[in-house]
Amino acid sequence: LVKQGELVAVPEFPRLREERRIFDVPTVEEVVALLGHLHGAVKVLVWLMAETGMRPDEARNLPWAHVDADEGVILIRPHHAWRPKTPTSVRQVYPSDTLMGELLRLPRTGDFVFAGTDPGKPVQNVRTAIATAAKRAGFRHSPAIKLFRKAFATTLAERGINQTIVGDMLGHAPGSKVTAQHYQFIREKAKRANRLSLMDISSQEVA
């Protein structure tokens, strides 16, 4: 509007305070426990997101043509009418050999790895299957499907992987603060494991 002469200047607005959202990001052990109660394509779909950090939309729309079994890599590229979220979302991800083996054992009923009822379209809703598995695994709440991507980023951060590498694996732009601000969370388990005991430190120094 300023460029078009409709406004003299961009109006200023007070900055609203953004409350930090607390996510119950599942641990590796919790994801493995959940996978133990999932079956077939849904199991592999959740496994893929938790192990590679793929977005739900990227995983659901994955075509067989972008699975390179020989190189052990999955290509995230535009195809058909689907496009990645951003230009930096175009990338390669590297599933483990075990996961790749499970993926290749899925039946090929169409172009998509995770086909829906209509073989020509990707699966859309897997929340019910995840909720049922979470209940059987003893979870207090069923994890939202987007949390598996956050679990991936958090696990890498806890293992000391460089944030630049994590961001690139997630498909974030170089130098973006999104990785640290919205995808990496310090789990309570990690904080408890690294708690400080002044008396223990003092006794060790005296000894």
Coordinates of N, CA and C in Angstrom, one line a residue:
L1 N 0.8 -1.2 0.0 CA 0.0 0.0 0.0 C 0.9 1.3 0.0
V2 N 2.0 1.2 0.7 CA 2.9 2.4 0.7 C 3.5 2.6 -0.7
K3 N 3.9 1.5 -1.4 CA 4.4 1.6 -2.7 C 3.3 2.2 -3.7
Q4 N 2.1 1.8 -3.5 CA 1.0 2.3 -4.3 C 0.5 3.7 -4.0
G5 N 1.0 4.2 -2.9 CA 0.6 5.6 -2.5 C -0.6 5.6 -1.6
E6 N -1.1 4.5 -1.2 CA -2.3 4.4 -0.4 C -2.1 4.8 1.0
L7 N -0.8 4.5 1.5 CA -0.4 4.9 2.8 C 0.9 5.6 2.8
V8 N 1.1 6.5 3.8 CA 2.3 7.3 3.8 C 3.4 6.5 4.4
A9 N 3.1 5.7 5.3 CA 4.1 4.8 5.9 C 3.5 3.5 6.5
V10 N 4.3 2.5 6.7 CA 3.8 1.3 7.3 C 3.4 1.5 8.7
P11 N 2.2 1.3 9.2 CA 1.9 1.6 10.6 C 2.6 0.6 11.5
E12 N 2.9 1.2 12.7 CA 3.6 0.4 13.7 C 2.6 -0.2 14.7
F13 N 2.9 -1.4 15.1 CA 2.0 -2.1 16.0 C 2.9 -2.7 17.2
P14 N 2.3 -2.6 18.4 CA 3.0 -3.2 19.5 C 3.3 -4.7 19.3
R15 N 4.5 -5.1 19.6 CA 4.9 -6.5 19.5 C 4.2 -7.3 20.6
L16 N 3.5 -8.3 20.2 CA 2.8 -9.2 21.1 C 3.7 -10.2 21.7
R17 N 3.6 -10.5 23.0 CA 4.5 -11.5 23.6 C 4.0 -12.8 23.2
E18 N 4.9 -13.6 22.7 CA 4.6 -15.0 22.3 C 4.9 -16.0 23.4
E19 N 3.9 -16.7 23.9 CA 4.2 -17.6 25.0 C 4.9 -18.9 24.4
R20 N 5.9 -19.4 25.1 CA 6.6 -20.6 24.6 C 5.7 -21.8 24.7
R21 N 5.5 -22.5 23.6 CA 4.6 -23.7 23.6 C 5.5 -24.9 24.1
I22 N 4.8 -25.7 25.0 CA 5.5 -26.8 25.5 C 5.0 -28.1 24.8
F23 N 5.9 -28.8 24.1 CA 5.5 -30.0 23.4 C 6.0 -31.2 24.1
D24 N 5.2 -32.2 24.1 CA 5.6 -33.5 24.7 C 6.2 -34.3 23.6
V25 N 7.5 -33.9 23.3 CA 8.1 -34.6 22.1 C 8.5 -36.0 22.5
P26 N 8.1 -37.0 21.8 CA 8.4 -38.4 22.2 C 9.9 -38.7 22.1
T27 N 10.4 -39.5 23.0 CA 11.8 -39.9 23.0 C 12.0 -41.1 22.0
V28 N 13.2 -41.4 21.8 CA 13.5 -42.6 20.9 C 12.8 -43.8 21.4
E29 N 12.9 -44.0 22.7 CA 12.3 -45.2 23.3 C 10.8 -45.2 23.1
E30 N 10.2 -44.1 23.2 CA 8.7 -44.0 23.1 C 8.3 -44.2 21.6
V31 N 9.1 -43.7 20.7 CA 8.8 -43.9 19.3 C 8.9 -45.4 18.9
V32 N 10.0 -46.1 19.5 CA 10.1 -47.5 19.2 C 9.0 -48.3 19.8
A33 N 8.6 -47.9 21.0 CA 7.4 -48.6 21.7 C 6.2 -48.4 20.8
L34 N 6.0 -47.2 20.3 CA 4.8 -46.9 19.5 C 4.9 -47.8 18.2
L35 N 6.0 -47.9 17.6 CA 6.2 -48.7 16.3 C 5.8 -50.1 16.6
G36 N 6.1 -50.6 17.8 CA 5.8 -52.0 18.2 C 4.3 -52.3 18.1
H37 N 3.4 -51.2 18.2 CA 2.0 -51.4 18.1 C 1.4 -50.9 16.8
L38 N 2.2 -50.6 15.9 CA 1.7 -50.2 14.5 C 2.1 -51.3 13.5
H39 N 1.4 -51.3 12.4 CA 1.5 -52.4 11.5 C 1.5 -51.8 10.0
G40 N 2.1 -52.5 9.1 CA 2.0 -52.2 7.7 C 2.6 -50.9 7.3
A41 N 1.9 -50.2 6.4 CA 2.3 -49.0 5.9 C 2.4 -47.8 6.9
V42 N 1.4 -47.8 7.8 CA 1.4 -46.8 8.8 C 2.7 -46.8 9.7
K43 N 3.1 -48.0 10.1 CA 4.3 -48.2 10.9 C 5.5 -47.6 10.1
V44 N 5.6 -48.0 8.9 CA 6.8 -47.5 8.1 C 6.7 -46.0 7.9
L45 N 5.5 -45.4 7.7 CA 5.3 -44.0 7.6 C 5.8 -43.2 8.8
V46 N 5.4 -43.7 10.0 CA 5.8 -43.0 11.2 C 7.3 -43.2 11.4
W47 N 7.8 -44.4 11.2 CA 9.2 -44.7 11.3 C 10.0 -43.8 10.4
L48 N 9.6 -43.6 9.2 CA 10.3 -42.7 8.2 C 10.4 -41.3 8.7
M49 N 9.3 -40.7 9.2 CA 9.3 -39.4 9.7 C 10.2 -39.2 10.9
A50 N 10.2 -40.2 11.8 CA 10.9 -40.1 13.1 C 12.4 -40.3 12.8
E51 N 12.8 -41.0 11.7 CA 14.2 -41.3 11.5 C 14.8 -40.4 10.5
T52 N 14.0 -39.7 9.7 CA 14.6 -38.8 8.7 C 14.2 -37.4 8.8
G53 N 13.2 -37.1 9.6 CA 12.7 -35.7 9.8 C 11.9 -35.2 8.7
M54 N 11.4 -36.1 7.8 CA 10.5 -35.7 6.7 C 9.2 -35.1 7.3
R55 N 8.7 -34.1 6.6 CA 7.4 -33.6 7.0 C 6.3 -34.6 6.7
P56 N 5.2 -34.6 7.4 CA 4.1 -35.5 7.1 C 3.7 -35.4 5.6
D57 N 3.6 -34.2 5.1 CA 3.2 -34.1 3.7 C 4.2 -34.7 2.7
E58 N 5.5 -34.5 3.1 CA 6.6 -35.1 2.2 C 6.5 -36.6 2.2
A59 N 6.3 -37.2 3.4 CA 6.2 -38.7 3.6 C 5.0 -39.2 2.9
R60 N 3.9 -38.6 3.1 CA 2.6 -39.2 2.5 C 2.7 -39.1 1.0
N61 N 3.3 -38.1 0.4 CA 3.3 -37.9 -1.0 C 4.6 -38.5 -1.7
L62 N 5.3 -39.3 -1.0 CA 6.5 -39.9 -1.5 C 6.2 -40.9 -2.6
P63 N 6.7 -40.7 -3.9 CA 6.5 -41.7 -4.9 C 7.6 -42.8 -4.9
W64 N 7.3 -43.9 -5.4 CA 8.3 -45.0 -5.5 C 9.5 -44.6 -6.4
A65 N 9.2 -43.7 -7.4 CA 10.2 -43.2 -8.3 C 11.3 -42.5 -7.6
H66 N 11.0 -41.9 -6.4 CA 12.0 -41.2 -5.6 C 12.7 -42.0 -4.5
V67 N 12.5 -43.3 -4.5 CA 13.2 -44.1 -3.6 C 14.3 -44.8 -4.3
D68 N 15.5 -44.5 -4.0 CA 16.7 -45.0 -4.6 C 17.3 -46.1 -3.7
A69 N 16.9 -47.3 -3.9 CA 17.3 -48.4 -3.0 C 18.8 -48.7 -3.2
D70 N 19.4 -48.5 -4.4 CA 20.8 -48.8 -4.6 C 21.7 -47.9 -3.8
E71 N 21.3 -46.6 -3.8 CA 22.1 -45.6 -3.1 C 21.7 -45.4 -1.6
G72 N 20.5 -46.1 -1.2 CA 20.0 -45.9 0.1 C 19.6 -44.5 0.4
V73 N 18.9 -43.9 -0.5 CA 18.5 -42.5 -0.3 C 17.1 -42.3 -0.8
I74 N 16.5 -41.3 -0.2 CA 15.1 -40.9 -0.6 C 15.2 -39.5 -1.1
L75 N 14.7 -39.2 -2.3 CA 14.7 -37.9 -2.9 C 13.4 -37.2 -2.6
I76 N 13.5 -35.9 -2.2 CA 12.4 -35.1 -2.0 C 12.4 -34.1 -3.1
R77 N 11.6 -34.3 -4.1 CA 11.5 -33.5 -5.3 C 10.1 -33.3 -5.7
P78 N 9.9 -32.2 -6.6 CA 8.5 -32.0 -7.1 C 8.1 -33.2 -8.0
H79 N 6.8 -33.5 -8.0 CA 6.3 -34.6 -8.9 C 4.8 -34.4 -9.0
H80 N 4.3 -34.8 -10.1 CA 2.9 -34.7 -10.4 C 2.4 -33.3 -10.1
A81 N 1.4 -33.2 -9.3 CA 0.9 -31.8 -8.9 C 1.4 -31.4 -7.5
W82 N 2.3 -32.2 -6.9 CA 2.8 -31.9 -5.6 C 4.1 -31.2 -5.7
R83 N 4.3 -30.2 -4.7 CA 5.5 -29.4 -4.7 C 6.0 -29.3 -3.2
P84 N 7.3 -29.4 -3.0 CA 7.8 -29.2 -1.6 C 7.5 -27.9 -1.1
K85 N 7.5 -27.7 0.3 CA 7.0 -26.5 0.9 C 7.8 -25.3 0.5
T86 N 9.1 -25.4 0.4 CA 10.0 -24.3 0.1 C 11.1 -24.8 -0.9
P87 N 11.8 -23.9 -1.6 CA 12.9 -24.4 -2.4 C 14.0 -25.2 -1.6
T88 N 14.2 -24.8 -0.4 CA 15.2 -25.6 0.4 C 14.7 -26.9 0.9
S89 N 13.4 -27.1 0.7 CA 12.9 -28.4 1.1 C 13.3 -29.5 0.2
V90 N 13.7 -29.1 -1.0 CA 14.2 -30.1 -2.0 C 15.6 -30.6 -1.5
R91 N 15.6 -31.9 -1.2 CA 16.8 -32.4 -0.6 C 16.8 -33.9 -0.7
Q92 N 17.8 -34.6 -0.1 CA 17.9 -36.0 0.0 C 17.9 -36.4 1.5
V93 N 17.3 -37.5 1.9 CA 17.3 -38.0 3.2 C 17.8 -39.4 3.2
Y94 N 18.4 -39.8 4.3 CA 19.0 -41.1 4.3 C 18.5 -42.0 5.4
P95 N 17.5 -42.9 5.1 CA 17.0 -43.8 6.1 C 18.0 -44.9 6.4
S96 N 17.9 -45.5 7.5 CA 18.8 -46.6 7.9 C 18.5 -47.8 6.9
D97 N 19.5 -48.7 6.9 CA 19.3 -49.9 6.1 C 18.1 -50.7 6.5
T98 N 17.9 -50.8 7.8 CA 16.7 -51.5 8.3 C 15.4 -50.9 7.9
L99 N 15.3 -49.6 8.0 CA 14.1 -48.9 7.5 C 13.9 -49.0 6.0
M100 N 15.0 -48.9 5.3 CA 14.9 -49.0 3.8 C 14.4 -50.4 3.5
G101 N 14.8 -51.4 4.2 CA 14.3 -52.8 3.9 C 12.9 -52.9 4.2
E102 N 12.4 -52.3 5.3 CA 10.9 -52.4 5.6 C 10.1 -51.6 4.5
L103 N 10.7 -50.5 4.1 CA 10.0 -49.7 3.1 C 9.8 -50.5 1.8
L104 N 10.9 -51.1 1.4 CA 10.9 -51.9 0.1 C 10.0 -53.1 0.1
R105 N 9.7 -53.5 1.3 CA 8.8 -54.7 1.5 C 7.3 -54.3 1.4
L106 N 7.0 -53.0 1.4 CA 5.6 -52.6 1.2 C 5.1 -53.0 -0.1
P107 N 3.8 -53.3 -0.2 CA 3.2 -53.7 -1.5 C 3.1 -52.4 -2.4
R108 N 3.4 -52.6 -3.7 CA 3.3 -51.5 -4.7 C 2.0 -51.5 -5.4
T109 N 1.1 -50.7 -4.9 CA -0.3 -50.7 -5.5 C -0.5 -49.5 -6.4
G110 N 0.5 -48.6 -6.4 CA 0.3 -47.4 -7.3 C 1.6 -46.7 -7.3
D111 N 1.6 -45.4 -7.7 CA 2.8 -44.6 -7.8 C 3.3 -44.2 -6.4
F112 N 2.4 -44.1 -5.4 CA 2.8 -43.6 -4.1 C 3.2 -44.8 -3.2
V113 N 4.3 -44.5 -2.4 CA 4.7 -45.5 -1.4 C 3.6 -45.8 -0.4
F114 N 3.0 -44.7 0.1 CA 1.9 -44.8 1.1 C 0.6 -44.5 0.4
A115 N 0.1 -45.4 -0.4 CA -1.1 -45.1 -1.1 C -2.4 -45.2 -0.2
G116 N -3.4 -44.5 -0.6 CA -4.6 -44.5 0.2 C -5.5 -45.6 -0.3
T117 N -6.8 -45.5 0.0 CA -7.8 -46.4 -0.5 C -7.8 -46.4 -2.0
D118 N -7.7 -45.2 -2.6 CA -7.5 -45.1 -4.0 C -6.0 -45.2 -4.3
P119 N -5.6 -46.2 -5.0 CA -4.1 -46.4 -5.3 C -3.5 -45.3 -6.0
G120 N -4.3 -44.4 -6.7 CA -3.7 -43.3 -7.4 C -3.5 -42.1 -6.5
K121 N -3.9 -42.2 -5.2 CA -3.7 -41.0 -4.3 C -3.0 -41.4 -3.0
P122 N -2.3 -40.5 -2.4 CA -1.6 -40.9 -1.2 C -2.5 -41.0 0.0
V123 N -2.1 -41.7 1.0 CA -2.9 -41.8 2.2 C -3.0 -40.4 2.9
Q124 N -4.2 -40.2 3.5 CA -4.4 -38.9 4.1 C -4.4 -38.9 5.7
N125 N -5.3 -39.8 6.2 CA -5.5 -39.8 7.6 C -5.0 -41.0 8.3
V126 N -4.0 -40.9 9.2 CA -3.4 -42.0 9.9 C -3.5 -41.7 11.4
R127 N -4.3 -40.7 11.8 CA -4.4 -40.3 13.2 C -5.0 -41.4 14.0
T128 N -6.0 -42.1 13.5 CA -6.7 -43.1 14.2 C -5.8 -44.3 14.6
A129 N -5.0 -44.7 13.6 CA -4.1 -45.8 13.8 C -3.0 -45.4 14.8
I130 N -2.5 -44.2 14.8 CA -1.5 -43.8 15.7 C -2.1 -43.7 17.1
A131 N -3.3 -43.1 17.2 CA -4.0 -43.0 18.5 C -4.2 -44.4 19.2
T132 N -4.6 -45.4 18.4 CA -4.9 -46.7 18.9 C -3.6 -47.3 19.4
A133 N -2.5 -47.2 18.6 CA -1.2 -47.7 19.0 C -0.6 -47.0 20.2
A134 N -0.9 -45.7 20.3 CA -0.4 -44.9 21.5 C -1.1 -45.4 22.8
K135 N -2.4 -45.7 22.7 CA -3.1 -46.2 23.8 C -2.6 -47.6 24.3
R136 N -2.3 -48.4 23.3 CA -1.8 -49.8 23.6 C -0.4 -49.7 24.2
A137 N 0.4 -48.7 23.8 CA 1.7 -48.5 24.3 C 1.8 -47.8 25.6
G138 N 0.6 -47.4 26.1 CA 0.6 -46.8 27.4 C 0.9 -45.3 27.5
F139 N 0.7 -44.6 26.3 CA 1.0 -43.2 26.3 C -0.2 -42.5 26.9
R140 N 0.1 -41.4 27.6 CA -1.0 -40.5 28.2 C -1.7 -39.8 27.1
H141 N -1.0 -39.4 26.1 CA -1.7 -38.7 25.0 C -1.1 -39.3 23.6
S142 N -2.0 -39.3 22.6 CA -1.5 -39.7 21.3 C -0.7 -38.6 20.7
P143 N 0.6 -38.9 20.3 CA 1.4 -37.8 19.7 C 0.8 -37.3 18.3
A144 N 0.8 -36.0 18.1 CA 0.5 -35.5 16.8 C 1.5 -35.9 15.8
I145 N 1.1 -36.1 14.6 CA 1.9 -36.6 13.5 C 3.1 -35.7 13.3
K146 N 3.0 -34.4 13.5 CA 4.1 -33.5 13.2 C 5.2 -33.6 14.3
L147 N 4.9 -34.2 15.4 CA 5.9 -34.3 16.5 C 7.0 -35.3 16.2
F148 N 6.8 -36.2 15.2 CA 7.9 -37.1 14.9 C 9.0 -36.4 14.2
R149 N 8.7 -35.3 13.5 CA 9.7 -34.5 12.9 C 10.5 -33.7 14.0
K150 N 9.8 -33.2 14.9 CA 10.4 -32.5 16.0 C 11.2 -33.5 16.9
A151 N 10.8 -34.7 17.0 CA 11.5 -35.7 17.8 C 12.8 -36.0 17.1
F152 N 12.8 -36.0 15.8 CA 14.0 -36.3 15.0 C 15.0 -35.1 15.3
A153 N 14.6 -33.9 15.2 CA 15.5 -32.7 15.4 C 16.0 -32.7 16.8
T154 N 15.1 -33.0 17.8 CA 15.5 -32.9 19.2 C 16.6 -34.0 19.5
T155 N 16.3 -35.2 19.0 CA 17.3 -36.3 19.2 C 18.7 -36.0 18.6
L156 N 18.7 -35.4 17.5 CA 20.0 -35.0 16.9 C 20.7 -33.9 17.7
A157 N 19.9 -33.0 18.2 CA 20.4 -31.9 19.0 C 21.0 -32.5 20.3
E158 N 20.3 -33.4 21.0 CA 20.8 -34.0 22.2 C 22.0 -34.9 22.0
R159 N 22.2 -35.3 20.8 CA 23.4 -36.1 20.4 C 24.6 -35.2 20.0
G160 N 24.4 -33.9 20.0 CA 25.4 -32.9 19.7 C 25.7 -32.7 18.3
I161 N 24.7 -33.1 17.4 CA 24.9 -32.8 16.0 C 24.8 -31.3 15.7
N162 N 25.7 -30.8 14.9 CA 25.7 -29.4 14.5 C 24.4 -28.9 14.0
Q163 N 23.9 -27.7 14.5 CA 22.6 -27.2 14.2 C 22.5 -26.9 12.7
T164 N 23.6 -26.6 12.0 CA 23.5 -26.3 10.6 C 23.2 -27.6 9.8
I165 N 23.8 -28.7 10.3 CA 23.5 -30.0 9.7 C 22.0 -30.4 9.9
V166 N 21.6 -30.2 11.1 CA 20.2 -30.5 11.5 C 19.2 -29.7 10.6
G167 N 19.5 -28.4 10.5 CA 18.6 -27.6 9.7 C 18.6 -28.0 8.2
D168 N 19.7 -28.4 7.7 CA 19.8 -28.9 6.3 C 19.0 -30.2 6.1
M169 N 19.1 -31.1 7.1 CA 18.4 -32.3 7.0 C 16.9 -32.1 7.1
L170 N 16.5 -31.1 7.8 CA 15.1 -30.8 7.9 C 14.6 -30.0 6.7
G171 N 15.5 -29.5 5.8 CA 15.1 -28.7 4.7 C 14.8 -27.3 5.0
H172 N 15.5 -26.7 6.0 CA 15.4 -25.3 6.4 C 16.5 -24.5 5.6
A173 N 16.2 -23.2 5.4 CA 17.1 -22.4 4.7 C 18.4 -22.2 5.6
P174 N 19.6 -22.0 4.9 CA 20.8 -21.8 5.6 C 20.7 -20.6 6.5
G175 N 21.2 -20.7 7.8 CA 21.1 -19.6 8.7 C 19.8 -19.3 9.4
S176 N 18.8 -20.1 9.0 CA 17.4 -19.9 9.6 C 17.4 -20.3 11.1
K177 N 16.7 -19.5 11.8 CA 16.5 -19.7 13.3 C 15.4 -20.6 13.6
V178 N 14.7 -21.0 12.5 CA 13.5 -21.9 12.7 C 13.8 -23.2 13.4
T179 N 15.0 -23.8 13.0 CA 15.4 -25.1 13.5 C 15.5 -25.1 15.1
A180 N 16.2 -24.1 15.6 CA 16.3 -24.0 17.1 C 15.1 -23.6 17.8
Q181 N 14.3 -22.6 17.2 CA 13.2 -22.1 17.8 C 11.9 -22.9 17.8
H182 N 11.8 -23.7 16.8 CA 10.5 -24.5 16.6 C 10.7 -26.0 16.5
Y183 N 11.9 -26.5 16.4 CA 12.0 -27.9 16.1 C 12.9 -28.7 17.1
Q184 N 13.6 -27.9 18.0 CA 14.5 -28.6 18.9 C 14.0 -28.2 20.3
F185 N 13.8 -29.2 21.1 CA 13.2 -29.1 22.5 C 14.1 -29.9 23.4
I186 N 14.4 -29.3 24.6 CA 15.1 -30.1 25.6 C 14.1 -30.9 26.4
R187 N 14.3 -32.2 26.3 CA 13.3 -33.1 27.0 C 13.7 -33.1 28.5
E188 N 12.6 -33.3 29.3 CA 12.8 -33.3 30.8 C 13.8 -34.4 31.2
K189 N 13.8 -35.5 30.4 CA 14.7 -36.6 30.7 C 16.2 -36.2 30.6
A190 N 16.4 -35.4 29.5 CA 17.8 -34.9 29.3 C 18.2 -33.9 30.4
K191 N 17.3 -33.1 30.8 CA 17.6 -32.1 31.9 C 17.9 -32.8 33.2
R192 N 17.1 -33.8 33.5 CA 17.3 -34.6 34.7 C 18.7 -35.3 34.7
A193 N 19.0 -35.9 33.5 CA 20.3 -36.6 33.4 C 21.5 -35.7 33.6
N194 N 21.3 -34.4 33.3 CA 22.4 -33.4 33.4 C 22.3 -32.4 34.6
R195 N 21.5 -32.8 35.6 CA 21.3 -32.0 36.7 C 22.7 -31.8 37.5
L196 N 22.8 -30.7 38.2 CA 24.0 -30.4 38.9 C 23.9 -30.7 40.3
S197 N 25.0 -31.4 40.9 CA 25.0 -31.7 42.3 C 26.3 -31.0 42.9
L198 N 26.1 -29.9 43.6 CA 27.3 -29.1 44.1 C 28.1 -30.0 45.1
M199 N 27.4 -30.8 45.9 CA 28.1 -31.6 46.9 C 29.0 -32.6 46.3
D200 N 28.4 -33.3 45.2 CA 29.2 -34.3 44.5 C 30.5 -33.7 43.9
I201 N 30.3 -32.5 43.2 CA 31.4 -31.8 42.6 C 32.5 -31.4 43.6
S202 N 32.0 -30.9 44.7 CA 32.9 -30.4 45.8 C 33.7 -31.6 46.4
S203 N 33.1 -32.8 46.6 CA 33.7 -33.9 47.2 C 34.8 -34.5 46.2
Q204 N 34.5 -34.4 44.9 CA 35.4 -34.9 43.8 C 36.6 -34.0 43.8
E205 N 36.4 -32.7 43.9 CA 37.6 -31.7 43.9 C 38.4 -31.9 45.1
V206 N 37.8 -32.1 46.2 CA 38.6 -32.3 47.5 C 39.4 -33.6 47.4
A207 N 38.8 -34.7 46.8 CA 39.5 -35.9 46.7 C 40.7 -35.8 45.7

